[in-house]
CSV table of C-alpha atoms in Angstrom, one decimal:
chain,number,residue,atom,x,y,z
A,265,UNK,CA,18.9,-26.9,-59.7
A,266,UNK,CA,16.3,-25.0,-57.4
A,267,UNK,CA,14.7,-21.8,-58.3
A,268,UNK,CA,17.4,-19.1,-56.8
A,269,UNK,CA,16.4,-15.9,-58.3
A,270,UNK,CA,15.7,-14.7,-54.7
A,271,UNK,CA,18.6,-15.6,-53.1
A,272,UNK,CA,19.1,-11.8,-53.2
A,273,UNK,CA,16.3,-11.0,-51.1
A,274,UNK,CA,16.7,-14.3,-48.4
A,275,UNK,CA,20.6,-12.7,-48.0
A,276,UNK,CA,20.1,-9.0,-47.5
A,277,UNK,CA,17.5,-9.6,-44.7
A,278,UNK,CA,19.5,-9.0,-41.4
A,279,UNK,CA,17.8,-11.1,-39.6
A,280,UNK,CA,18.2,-13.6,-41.8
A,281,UNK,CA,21.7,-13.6,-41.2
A,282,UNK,CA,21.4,-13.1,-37.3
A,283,UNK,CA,19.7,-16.3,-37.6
A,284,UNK,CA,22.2,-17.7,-39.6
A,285,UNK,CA,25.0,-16.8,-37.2
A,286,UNK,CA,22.9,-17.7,-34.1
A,287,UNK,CA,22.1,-20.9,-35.1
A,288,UNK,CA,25.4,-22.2,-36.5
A,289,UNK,CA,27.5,-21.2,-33.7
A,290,UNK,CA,24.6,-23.3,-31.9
A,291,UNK,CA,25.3,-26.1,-33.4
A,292,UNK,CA,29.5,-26.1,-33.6
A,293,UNK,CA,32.7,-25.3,-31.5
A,294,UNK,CA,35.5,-22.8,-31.7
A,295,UNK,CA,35.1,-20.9,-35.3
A,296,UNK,CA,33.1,-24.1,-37.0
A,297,UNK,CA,30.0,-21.7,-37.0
A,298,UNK,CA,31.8,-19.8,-40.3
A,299,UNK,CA,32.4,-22.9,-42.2
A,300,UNK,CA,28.8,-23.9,-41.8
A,301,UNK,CA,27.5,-20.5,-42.8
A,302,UNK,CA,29.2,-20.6,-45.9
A,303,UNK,CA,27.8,-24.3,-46.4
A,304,UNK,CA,24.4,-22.7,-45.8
A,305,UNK,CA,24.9,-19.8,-48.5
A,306,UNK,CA,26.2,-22.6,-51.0
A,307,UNK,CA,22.3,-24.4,-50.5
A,308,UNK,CA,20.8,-21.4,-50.5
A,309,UNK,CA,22.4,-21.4,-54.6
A,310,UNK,CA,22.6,-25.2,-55.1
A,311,UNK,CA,19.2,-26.2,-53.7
A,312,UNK,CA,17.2,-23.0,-53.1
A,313,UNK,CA,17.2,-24.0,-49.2
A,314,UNK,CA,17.0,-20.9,-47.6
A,315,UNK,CA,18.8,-20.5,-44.0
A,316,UNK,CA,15.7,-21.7,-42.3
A,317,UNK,CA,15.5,-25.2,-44.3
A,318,UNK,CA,19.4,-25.5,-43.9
A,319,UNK,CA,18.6,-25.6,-40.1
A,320,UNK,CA,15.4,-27.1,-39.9
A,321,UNK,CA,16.0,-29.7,-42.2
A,322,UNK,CA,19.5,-30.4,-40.7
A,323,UNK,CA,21.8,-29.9,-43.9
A,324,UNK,CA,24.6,-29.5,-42.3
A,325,UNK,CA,24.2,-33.2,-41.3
A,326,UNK,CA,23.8,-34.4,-44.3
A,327,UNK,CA,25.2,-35.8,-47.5
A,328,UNK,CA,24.6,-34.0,-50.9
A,329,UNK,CA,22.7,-37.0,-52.2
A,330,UNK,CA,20.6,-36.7,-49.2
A,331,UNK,CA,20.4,-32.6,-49.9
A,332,UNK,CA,18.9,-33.3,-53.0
A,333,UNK,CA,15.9,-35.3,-51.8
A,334,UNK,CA,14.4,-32.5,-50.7
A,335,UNK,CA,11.8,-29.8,-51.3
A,336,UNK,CA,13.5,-26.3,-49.8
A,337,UNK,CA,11.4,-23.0,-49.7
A,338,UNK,CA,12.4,-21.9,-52.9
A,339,UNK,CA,11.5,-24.8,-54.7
A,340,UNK,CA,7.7,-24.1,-53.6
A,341,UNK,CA,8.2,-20.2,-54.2
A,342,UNK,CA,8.8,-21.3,-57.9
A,343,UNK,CA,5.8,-23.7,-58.1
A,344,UNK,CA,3.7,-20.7,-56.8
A,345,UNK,CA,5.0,-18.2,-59.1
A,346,UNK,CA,2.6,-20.2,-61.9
A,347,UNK,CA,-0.5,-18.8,-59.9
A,348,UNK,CA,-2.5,-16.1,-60.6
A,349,UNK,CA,-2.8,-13.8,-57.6
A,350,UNK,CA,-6.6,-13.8,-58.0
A,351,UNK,CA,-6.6,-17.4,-57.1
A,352,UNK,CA,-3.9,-17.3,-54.2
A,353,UNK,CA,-5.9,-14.7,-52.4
A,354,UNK,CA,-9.1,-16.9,-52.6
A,355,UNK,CA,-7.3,-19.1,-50.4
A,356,UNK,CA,-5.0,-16.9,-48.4
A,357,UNK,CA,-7.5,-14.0,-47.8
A,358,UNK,CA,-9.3,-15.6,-44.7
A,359,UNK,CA,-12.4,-13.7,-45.5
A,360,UNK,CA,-13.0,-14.9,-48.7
A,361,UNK,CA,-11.3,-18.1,-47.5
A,362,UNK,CA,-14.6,-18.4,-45.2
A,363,UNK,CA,-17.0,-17.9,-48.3
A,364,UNK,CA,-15.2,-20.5,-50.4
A,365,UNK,CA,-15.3,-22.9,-47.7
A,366,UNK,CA,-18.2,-21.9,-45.7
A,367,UNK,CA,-19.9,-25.3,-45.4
A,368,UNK,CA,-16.4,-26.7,-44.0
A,369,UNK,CA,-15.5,-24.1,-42.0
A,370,UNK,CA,-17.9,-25.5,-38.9
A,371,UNK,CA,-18.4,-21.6,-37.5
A,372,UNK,CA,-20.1,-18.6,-38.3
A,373,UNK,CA,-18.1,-15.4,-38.4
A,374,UNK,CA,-19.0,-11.6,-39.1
A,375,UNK,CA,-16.5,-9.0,-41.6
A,376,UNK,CA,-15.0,-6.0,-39.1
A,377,UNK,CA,-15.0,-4.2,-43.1
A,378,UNK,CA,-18.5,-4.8,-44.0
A,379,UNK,CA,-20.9,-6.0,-41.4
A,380,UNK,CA,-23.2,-2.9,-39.3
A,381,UNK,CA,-22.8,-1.8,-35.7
A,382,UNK,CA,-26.1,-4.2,-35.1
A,383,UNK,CA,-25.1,-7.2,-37.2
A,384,UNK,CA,-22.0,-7.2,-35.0
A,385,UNK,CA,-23.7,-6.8,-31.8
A,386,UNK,CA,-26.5,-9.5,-32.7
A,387,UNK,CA,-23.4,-12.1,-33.2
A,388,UNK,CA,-21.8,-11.5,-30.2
A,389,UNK,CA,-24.1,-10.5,-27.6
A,390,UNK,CA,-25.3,-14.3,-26.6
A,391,UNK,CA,-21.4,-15.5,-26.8
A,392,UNK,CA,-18.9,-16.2,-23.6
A,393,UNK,CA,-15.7,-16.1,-26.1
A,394,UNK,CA,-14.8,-14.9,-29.7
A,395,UNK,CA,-11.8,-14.8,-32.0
A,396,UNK,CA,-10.4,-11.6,-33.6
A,397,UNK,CA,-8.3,-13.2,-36.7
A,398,UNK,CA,-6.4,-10.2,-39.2
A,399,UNK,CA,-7.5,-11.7,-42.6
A,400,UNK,CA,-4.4,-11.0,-44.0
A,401,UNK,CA,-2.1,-12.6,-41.6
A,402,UNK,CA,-1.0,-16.3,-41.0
A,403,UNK,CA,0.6,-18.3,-39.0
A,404,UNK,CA,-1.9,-17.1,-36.2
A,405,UNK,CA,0.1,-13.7,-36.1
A,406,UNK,CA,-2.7,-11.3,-34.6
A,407,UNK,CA,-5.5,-13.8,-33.3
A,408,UNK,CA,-6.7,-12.6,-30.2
A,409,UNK,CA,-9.3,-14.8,-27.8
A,410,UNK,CA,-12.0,-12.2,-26.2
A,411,UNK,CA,-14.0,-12.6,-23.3
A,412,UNK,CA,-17.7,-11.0,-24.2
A,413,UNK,CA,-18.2,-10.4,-20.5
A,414,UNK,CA,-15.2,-7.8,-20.6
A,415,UNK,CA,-16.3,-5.5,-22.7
A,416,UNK,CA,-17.6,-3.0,-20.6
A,417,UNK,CA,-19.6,-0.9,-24.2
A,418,UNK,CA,-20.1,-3.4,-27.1
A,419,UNK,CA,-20.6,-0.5,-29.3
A,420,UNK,CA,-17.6,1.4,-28.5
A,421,UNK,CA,-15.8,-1.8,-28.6
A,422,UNK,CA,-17.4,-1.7,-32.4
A,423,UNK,CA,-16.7,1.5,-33.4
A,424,UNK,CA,-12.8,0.9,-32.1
A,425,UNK,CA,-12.9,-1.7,-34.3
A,426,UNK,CA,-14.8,-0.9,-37.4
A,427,UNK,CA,-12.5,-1.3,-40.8
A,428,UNK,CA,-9.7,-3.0,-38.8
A,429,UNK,CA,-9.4,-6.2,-41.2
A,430,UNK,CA,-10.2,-8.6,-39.5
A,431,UNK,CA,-12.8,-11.6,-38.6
A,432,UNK,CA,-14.4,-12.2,-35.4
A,433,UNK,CA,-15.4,-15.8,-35.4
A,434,UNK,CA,-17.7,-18.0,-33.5
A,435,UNK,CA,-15.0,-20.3,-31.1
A,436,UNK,CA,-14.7,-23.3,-32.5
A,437,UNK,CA,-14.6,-26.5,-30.0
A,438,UNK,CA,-12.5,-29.7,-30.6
A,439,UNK,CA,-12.9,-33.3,-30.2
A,440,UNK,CA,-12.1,-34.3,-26.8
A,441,UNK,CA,-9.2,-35.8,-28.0
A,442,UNK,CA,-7.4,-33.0,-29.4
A,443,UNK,CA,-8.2,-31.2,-26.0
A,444,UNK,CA,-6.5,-33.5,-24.2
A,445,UNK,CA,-3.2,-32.8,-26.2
A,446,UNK,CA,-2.8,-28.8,-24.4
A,447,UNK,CA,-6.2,-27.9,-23.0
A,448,UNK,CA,-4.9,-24.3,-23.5
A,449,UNK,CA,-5.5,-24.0,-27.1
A,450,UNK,CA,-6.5,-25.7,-30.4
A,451,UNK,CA,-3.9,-28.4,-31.4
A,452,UNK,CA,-5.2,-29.4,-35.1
A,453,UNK,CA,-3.9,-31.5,-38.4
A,454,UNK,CA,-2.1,-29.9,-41.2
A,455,UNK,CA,-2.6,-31.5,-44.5
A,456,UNK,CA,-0.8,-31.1,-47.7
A,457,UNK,CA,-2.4,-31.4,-50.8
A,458,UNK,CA,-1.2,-31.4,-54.2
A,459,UNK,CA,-3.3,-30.7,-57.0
A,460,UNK,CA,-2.8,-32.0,-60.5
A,461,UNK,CA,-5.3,-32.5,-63.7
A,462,UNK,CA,-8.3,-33.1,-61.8
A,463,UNK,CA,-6.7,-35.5,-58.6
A,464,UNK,CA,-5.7,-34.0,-55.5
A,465,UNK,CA,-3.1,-36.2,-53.5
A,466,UNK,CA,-2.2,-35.9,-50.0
A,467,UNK,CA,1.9,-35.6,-49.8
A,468,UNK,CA,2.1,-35.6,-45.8
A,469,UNK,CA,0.7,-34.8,-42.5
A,470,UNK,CA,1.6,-33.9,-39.2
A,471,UNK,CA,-0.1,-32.8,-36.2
A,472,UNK,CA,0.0,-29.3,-34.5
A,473,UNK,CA,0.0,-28.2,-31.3
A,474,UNK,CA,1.4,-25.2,-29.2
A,475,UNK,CA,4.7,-25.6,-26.8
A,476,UNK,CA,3.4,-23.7,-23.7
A,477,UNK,CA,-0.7,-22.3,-22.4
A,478,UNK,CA,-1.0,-19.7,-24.7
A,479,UNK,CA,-4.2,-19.8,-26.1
A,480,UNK,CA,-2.9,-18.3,-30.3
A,481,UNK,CA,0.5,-19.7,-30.9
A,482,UNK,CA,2.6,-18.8,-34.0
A,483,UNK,CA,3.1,-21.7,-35.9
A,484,UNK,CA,6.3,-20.0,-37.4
A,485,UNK,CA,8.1,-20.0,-34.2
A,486,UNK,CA,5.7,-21.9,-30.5
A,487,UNK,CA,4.5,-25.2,-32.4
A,488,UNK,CA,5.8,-28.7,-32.5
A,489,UNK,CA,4.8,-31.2,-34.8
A,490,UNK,CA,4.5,-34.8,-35.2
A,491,UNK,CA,4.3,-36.9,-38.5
A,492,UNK,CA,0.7,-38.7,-39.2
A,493,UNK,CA,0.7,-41.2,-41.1
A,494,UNK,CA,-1.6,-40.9,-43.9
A,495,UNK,CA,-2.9,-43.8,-44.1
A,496,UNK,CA,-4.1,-44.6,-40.4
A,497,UNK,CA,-4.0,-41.2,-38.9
A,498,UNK,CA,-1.4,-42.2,-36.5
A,499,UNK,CA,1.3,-40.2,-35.1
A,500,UNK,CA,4.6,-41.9,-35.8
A,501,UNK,CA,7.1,-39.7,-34.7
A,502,UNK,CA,7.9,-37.8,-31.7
A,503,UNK,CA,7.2,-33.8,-32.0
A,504,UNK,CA,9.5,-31.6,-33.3
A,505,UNK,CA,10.0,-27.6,-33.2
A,506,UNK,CA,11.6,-25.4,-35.2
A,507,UNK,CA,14.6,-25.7,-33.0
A,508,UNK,CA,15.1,-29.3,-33.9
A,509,UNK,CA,14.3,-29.8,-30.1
A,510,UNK,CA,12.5,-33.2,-29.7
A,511,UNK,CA,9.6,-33.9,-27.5
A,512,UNK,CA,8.7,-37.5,-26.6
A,513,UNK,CA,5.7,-36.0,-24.1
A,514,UNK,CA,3.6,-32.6,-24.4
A,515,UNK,CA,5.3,-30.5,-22.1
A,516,UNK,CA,1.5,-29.1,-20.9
A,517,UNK,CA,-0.3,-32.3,-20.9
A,518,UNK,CA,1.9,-35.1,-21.0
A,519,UNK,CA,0.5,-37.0,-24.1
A,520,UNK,CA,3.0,-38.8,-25.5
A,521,UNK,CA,3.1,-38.4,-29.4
A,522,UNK,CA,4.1,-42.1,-30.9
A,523,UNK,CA,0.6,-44.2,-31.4
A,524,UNK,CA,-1.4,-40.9,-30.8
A,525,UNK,CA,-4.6,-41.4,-33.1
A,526,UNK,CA,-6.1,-38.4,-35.2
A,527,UNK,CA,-9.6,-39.0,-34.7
A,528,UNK,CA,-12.3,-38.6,-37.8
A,529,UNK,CA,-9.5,-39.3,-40.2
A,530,UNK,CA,-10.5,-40.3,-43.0
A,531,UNK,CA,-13.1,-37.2,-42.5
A,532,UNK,CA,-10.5,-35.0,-42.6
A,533,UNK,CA,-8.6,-36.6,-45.7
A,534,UNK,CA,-12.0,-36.3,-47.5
A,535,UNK,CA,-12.8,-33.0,-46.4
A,536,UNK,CA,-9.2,-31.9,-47.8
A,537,UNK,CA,-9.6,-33.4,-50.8
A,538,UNK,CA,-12.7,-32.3,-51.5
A,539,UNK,CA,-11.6,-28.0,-50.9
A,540,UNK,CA,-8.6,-28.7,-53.2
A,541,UNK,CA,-10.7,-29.1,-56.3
A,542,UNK,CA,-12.5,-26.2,-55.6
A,543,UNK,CA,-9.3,-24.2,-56.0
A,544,UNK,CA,-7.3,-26.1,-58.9
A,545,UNK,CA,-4.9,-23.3,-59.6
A,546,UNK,CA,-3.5,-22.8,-56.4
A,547,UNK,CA,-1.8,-26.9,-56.7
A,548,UNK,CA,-0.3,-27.3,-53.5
A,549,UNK,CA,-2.4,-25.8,-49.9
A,550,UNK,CA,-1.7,-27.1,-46.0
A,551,UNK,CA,-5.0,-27.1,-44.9
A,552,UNK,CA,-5.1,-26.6,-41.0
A,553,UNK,CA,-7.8,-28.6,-39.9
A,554,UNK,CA,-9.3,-29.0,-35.9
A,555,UNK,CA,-10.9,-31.8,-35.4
A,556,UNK,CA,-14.0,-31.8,-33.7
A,557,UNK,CA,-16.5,-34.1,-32.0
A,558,UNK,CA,-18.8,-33.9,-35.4
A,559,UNK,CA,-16.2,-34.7,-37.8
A,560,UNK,CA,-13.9,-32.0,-38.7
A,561,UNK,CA,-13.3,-28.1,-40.0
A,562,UNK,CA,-11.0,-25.9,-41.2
A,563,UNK,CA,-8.9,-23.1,-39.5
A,564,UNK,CA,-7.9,-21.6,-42.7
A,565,UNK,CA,-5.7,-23.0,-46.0
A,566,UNK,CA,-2.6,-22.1,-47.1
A,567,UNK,CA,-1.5,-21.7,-50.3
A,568,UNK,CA,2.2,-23.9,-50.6
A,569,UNK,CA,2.6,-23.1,-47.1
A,570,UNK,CA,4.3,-25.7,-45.0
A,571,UNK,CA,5.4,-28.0,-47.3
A,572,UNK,CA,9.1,-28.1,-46.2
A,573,UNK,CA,8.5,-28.3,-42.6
A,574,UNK,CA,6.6,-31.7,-43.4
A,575,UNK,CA,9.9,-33.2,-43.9
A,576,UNK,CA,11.5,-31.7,-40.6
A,577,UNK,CA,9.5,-34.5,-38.0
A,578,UNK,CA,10.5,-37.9,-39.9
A,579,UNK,CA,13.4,-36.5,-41.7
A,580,UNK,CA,12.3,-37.8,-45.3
A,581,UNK,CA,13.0,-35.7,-48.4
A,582,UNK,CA,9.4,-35.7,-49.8
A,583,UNK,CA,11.1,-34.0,-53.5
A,584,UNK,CA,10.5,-37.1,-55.8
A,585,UNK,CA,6.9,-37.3,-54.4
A,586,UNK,CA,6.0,-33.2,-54.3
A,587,UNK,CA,7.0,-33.1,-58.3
A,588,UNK,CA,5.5,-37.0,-58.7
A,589,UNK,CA,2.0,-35.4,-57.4
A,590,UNK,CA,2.7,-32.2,-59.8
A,591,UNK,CA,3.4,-34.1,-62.8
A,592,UNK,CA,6.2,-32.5,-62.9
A,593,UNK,CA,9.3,-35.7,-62.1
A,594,UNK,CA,12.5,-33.9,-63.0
A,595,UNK,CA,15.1,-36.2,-65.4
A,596,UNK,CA,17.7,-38.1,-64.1
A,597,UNK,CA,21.2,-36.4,-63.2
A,598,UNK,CA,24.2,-38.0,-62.5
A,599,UNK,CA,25.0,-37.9,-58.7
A,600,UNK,CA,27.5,-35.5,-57.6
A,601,UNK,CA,30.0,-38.0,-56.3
């Protein structure tokens, strides 16, 4: 049984519940919508799947042998909870993310909280474009694209900005490739590592990319997502978003998903595994990684983020291999019949 002593927390949230409501009467007729959303509290208990995984991962389509295969929110919440918060932050922090990783990182960046009025304007003042990314947000929440050449005062513009927590980063440029996928903004490869007594293995892969021209997209809520396959770097799957909506094509470019190859693969796979034993406490990390004409670098990494949204694009529990890759196989139960 999944991790549940949170349940509390995931159920008192009203917009949990909204969701909850919103979604099931989505997905049935008449007054169906309440016998779901009591099926959804019951795997919120039986398998820590908070109301997100229930609808992302489609339980209400499936059996409880399938249910069981695999990992839900919690499950990951409970893995984490073995971490110290020192070494989370080394990875979720994006400044000190950028120190860890700064030969793999591919840019050069400046501190909003530490650097001086002329180190700022020395980085900026031969650039078309930079990034403003909160160093204590994810899911892009906060990442703002600005355009040097519309700032009328670069030193009012710094002391507006002065202590605001935040990065501004060199812009990083993809792989042609990648651009071709939406030319609006950076569609990139997120990779799930699992750490464990000195090996790191890769549990899954998909690729990234925004629904519509915005150049930031919140991968919580405007990204689909197609499975790679880890062994080739092929897409395999069609894209998926959080709505369950499928996408044979990008709806900006066109690209059809199915045989779409990652380029610099097995860059990227090295490149992963080599940042995960740099951080052996924090076990499991989805790297976001843009792939670029050199080889590859890192967005930022994410400490047991995304792991149950790798299961969403193929459908496949991934349980027996998450707790495989942990050392951690959990004994044989009987089935519930």
């Amino acid at each position: 049984m999944a991790d549940n002593k949170n349940w509390k927390e995931n159920w008192s949230k009203l917009d949990g519940v909204k969701f909850l409501i919103r979604e099931s009467k989505k997905r049935t007729k008449g007054l169906g919508w309440i016998k779901m959303s009591f099926d959804a509290v019951n795997c919120l208990f039986k398998y820590g799947a908070t109301f997100h995984d229930y609808m992302n991962l489609r339980f209400y389509i499936r059996s409880k042998k399938e249910r069981k295969t695999f990992i839900t929110t919690q499950m990951v919440k409970a893995e984490k909870k073995t971490w110290s918060k020192e070494a989370i932050n080394q990875v979720d922090n994006k400044g000190l993310f950028n120190e860890t990783f700064r030969d793999m990182v591919g840019r050069k960046w400046v501190d909003m909280d530490t650097c001086t009025e002329e180190e700022f304007i020395e980085f900026v003042k031969d650039k078309k474009t930079f990034f403003v990314k909160p160093k204590r947000e994810s899911s892009g929440i906060g990442i703002k694209k600005i355009t040097v050449s519309e700032i009328p005062d670069l030193k009012a513009y710094y002391d507006e900005n002065k202590g605001n927590g935040a990065l501004v980063e060199e812009t990083l440029i993809s792989c042609e490739e990648m651009i071709q996928v939406n030319p609006y903004s950076t569609s990139f490869a997120r990779i799930v590592t699992v750490y464990n007594e000195g090996k790191v293995h890769i549990l899954a892969a998909t690729l990234r990319s925004g629904e519509n021209k915005q150049v930031a997209f919140n991968t919580a809520k405007d990204d689909m997502f197609s499975q790679i396959d880890i062994k080739t770097g092929v897409c395999f799957t069609d894209a998926v978003d959080e709505t369950g909506r499928v996408y044979e094509k990008h709806p900006v470019s066109g690209i059809t998903f199915k045989g779409l190859q990652i380029p610099n693969w097995e860059i990227a796979k090295k490149t992963c595994i080599e940042a995960a034993k740099r951080v052996p406490e924090v076990r499991v990390i989805g790297w976001d990684v843009a792939l670029t004409k050199d080889g590859c670098a890192f967005f930022e990494g994410n400490p047991g983020s995304g792991v149950a949204s790798m299961q969403i694009a193929d459908g496949i529990g991934k349980k027996y291999l998450f707790y495989k890759y942990l050392g951690k196989i959990p004994k044989k139960k009987t089935e519930e019949k």
